[in-house]
Amino acid sequence: MKQFSTLFQAIESTTSSNAKISAIVNYFEQAQDLDKLWCIAIFSHKRPKRSVTTTLLRTWAAELADIPQWLFEETYHIVGDLAETISKVTPANKNKESKTLSDWIQYIIDLKELAEEEKKEKILYAWSALNSDERFLFNKLITGGFRMGVAQKTIVKALSRLLGQEENVIAHKLMGNWTPQNISYQELLLTEDQKHNLSKPYPFYLAYALDSDLQNLGAPDDWFAEYKWDGIRGQIIKRDSHIYVWSRGEELVTHQYPEFDALIDIPDDFVIDGEVLVIKEEKIASFNALQKRIGRKAVSKKMRTEYPVKMMVYDLLELNNADIRDQQQQKRRLLLEKLFLGISSEMPLRLSPLVSFSTWEELHDIRNNIRKKDAEGLMLKRKTGPYKTGRKKGDWYKWKVDPMTIDAVMIYAQRGHGRRANLFTDFTFALKDGDRLVPFAKAYSGLTDIEFREVSQFVRKNTLEKFGPVSSVRPELVFEVAFEGIAESKRHKSGIALRFPRIKRWRKDKPVSEINTLDDIKKFLSSD
Amino acid sequence: MAPLIRFTSKGIYCPQADVYIDPWKSVDKALITHAHADHARRGHKGYLCHHHSINILKYRLGNINVQGIEYEKTININGVTISFHPAGHVVGSAQIKLQNNKESWVISGDYKIENDNLSVPFQPVTCDYFITESTFGLPVFQWEDQRVVMDKINKWWSHNKEQKVPSLISAYSLGKAQRLIQNVDHSIGPVLCHPAIANTNEAIIASGIKMKESHPIGDNYNNTEALFICPPAAIDSLSKKLGKSSVAIASGWMALRGARRRRNVEHGFVLSDHADWAGLNQAIRDTGAQKVYVTHGYSDIFSKWLNEKGIPSQTVETAFEGEKMVETEEV
Ligand SMILES: [Zn+2]
Ligand SMILES: [Zn+2]
């Protein structure tokens, strides 16, 4: 654990990705295969199944720290991280243990079958055998939610440097639903034949937001434009009479979308990239409709009739076992269109159409009228670009429709969690409805640190009432709140629900008397 | 019978002696625990503080009417005996004790238990009523030995020197900055201070206190062997001037991973001029106080804890601002 803890500290104490890569390479040069494998798994957000509930961990930690449970909970609330809270309130280590990362993980896995008392004994022993930093890591392994501050890109680069393999190849090898329990380090990284894993997806290519004038992209003729659909990004794999559906979060979601089982009847094998949407009678339903399907394990017949999903397909990554990601966008598009010639409209696949345009001005107009098309904006793809790995600049851009905004007053503030443990960071905003104020949105991001401090200071001085971590605040500060979408909602007092609300800016120039009304925001409903 | 101390809208007040302690609105007679901005404010007619605070107060507040007093010396105002006792927080910091024939109070201001090798170390003072801070009044705050922290800082500094990048550390200009100067390993390289710190050092040295050597930065921006110390507010502008540098923060808040990540600092050294969880509990026990008033920090939580431990306690609302949010300026 000492080595892994050193790696963790090294990663935490630098913001340079080069230094992080060196630290990882350094660890891999020393660690045993199984430790390496688990380390990669952790970086890829895979962890052993939880074998102890957090409730028990909290109880035992308070007991060991000799503090009342309520004090532990209050402290946890302020620190915002359970693993960290436990590691800091429990006493310094008195035992020494030379177990490595994978030993400790096995130790955690073995807890699963034990009775509660035995679990407790084992956990308390581990806490007493590890120092505070190691204790933190041990707790993270149990509770999950590990964010090591390392992008997938970084681990890919480190392995590429270590093994002398192309980054693309490594990224692909790390995809899929392997675990250290069903594969060895050798099999995962050192064999070239990856076909043993039929379900293995390709890393997604992610677009950058367009941040400059269209003119800077060069000639319009070098680019494809497509609609940017407001759905769930997905990858569908058909290999050897098997269908696999992957979400962008590298989650296998095949069973959530049984519609795609029908693809088995298509003669070709393929891997396609696109957006999963609810499409009923060739009409795209709102994101709210799709939300009914997200995360559902069992999908009833009624669900499928009411909210049928299809994929709007825009790229082809593999055709009959040949990886074609290196081919130009226009070539892949051609192959995709050819593939679609053989796909009947009974199938839950639709070809995402190209938007034709000849000048950038024309494209501007198209985007400005886009809301009716149920799309979030446009995608621009360079005709000669390959299908890259991860978020890379240059060939794919998303060009979103400007978000909607409204001026509202802050009425509640909540102390932040974790990284913002000492500031008020979560705010609830209200709009006018006659002479009442009606809360309608909660938003976090969008202020600078200095503004956060200023707002926090205001909250402290103008708190009317406290409900636990939440303070109700004198309604004086006006903010412009931006959001991506709006829908009617019976569950909310305001009667509306927003998508991605966020603070756009602090309107110090506006008095509360000038904020918008509930009726104002409802006007967006019809235009959406 | 009227109590010796009252909590008023101007601050902590002793009616019998007609004096305020660390008041936040203008008063005639102010007793000042220490020179930090949230305790020593502008606009009082007369100030009384420990004599090591006089120069610092004058530097910070301008030409004020201020008198000094030694630790443990007593003065008497209208039947109230007043004395100042070492708080170990920063140079000249004091706990102020007020006593009449009925009861005694200690207003501790800010304090820490560990000897920082510059300010006179904290001494427990027995009393009936104790007013304590609780800036770090949560059980997650457990400080390491100063020597251990200084070792880490020295290592970081030496490493940077080898890599030929200047070391820049953010530390509050009164307290933390001098503590660093006194305790880092000067054989590594020179210590260069931001003007706000250099001026504070001068005020301290002018009070007859010996400090280890440090120099104002001047235009010495290219020295990769130096340790640059600067107040939190100046860190961004100074790091721009230094070009490529290694930036660190020395603060008690650095104990929290979230606080480190939020400030996006690569090196957070856990070093505080306030008492940690164990320190607060120890200090309170040692006063033998029958009642404890808690301010300045996680007061609700800490007060509830004391009550459960059988030490009657309540929180005091004060106008101290920003104590929880100003992560690097734990003043
Ligand atoms: Zn203070
Ligand atoms: Zn202070």
Tab-separated table of N, CA and C and ligand atoms in Angstrom, chain B residues 34 36 38-39 89-90 110 274 296 330-331, ligand 2:
chain	number	residue	atom	x	y	z
B	34	HIS	N	-5.028	40.770	19.993
B	34	HIS	CA	-3.901	40.714	19.073
B	34	HIS	C	-4.198	41.528	17.829
B	36	HIS	N	-4.503	41.080	14.594
B	36	HIS	CA	-5.208	40.682	13.378
B	36	HIS	C	-6.428	41.558	13.151
B	38	ASP	N	-9.468	41.197	12.304
B	38	ASP	CA	-10.809	40.934	12.826
B	38	ASP	C	-10.886	41.125	14.346
B	39	HIS	N	-9.761	41.457	14.964
B	39	HIS	CA	-9.745	41.702	16.410
B	39	HIS	C	-9.381	43.150	16.728
B	89	HIS	N	-0.549	32.736	19.863
B	89	HIS	CA	-1.145	32.782	18.518
B	89	HIS	C	-0.200	33.478	17.532
B	90	VAL	N	0.135	34.732	17.837
B	90	VAL	CA	1.128	35.481	17.057
B	90	VAL	C	1.901	36.348	18.046
B	110	ASP	N	-7.567	34.551	19.800
B	110	ASP	CA	-7.154	33.345	19.084
B	110	ASP	C	-5.942	32.766	19.815
B	274	HIS	N	-3.783	28.376	15.026
B	274	HIS	CA	-4.900	28.121	15.934
B	274	HIS	C	-4.734	26.741	16.548
B	296	HIS	N	-16.299	32.177	16.773
B	296	HIS	CA	-15.203	32.175	15.836
B	296	HIS	C	-14.897	30.798	15.276
B	330	GLU	N	-6.454	32.490	8.198
B	330	GLU	CA	-7.107	32.170	9.472
B	330	GLU	C	-6.605	33.152	10.487
B	331	VAL	N	-7.192	34.323	10.543
B	331	VAL	CA	-6.605	35.402	11.323
B	331	VAL	C	-7.064	35.404	12.768
C	2	ZN	ZN	-5.835	35.942	14.925
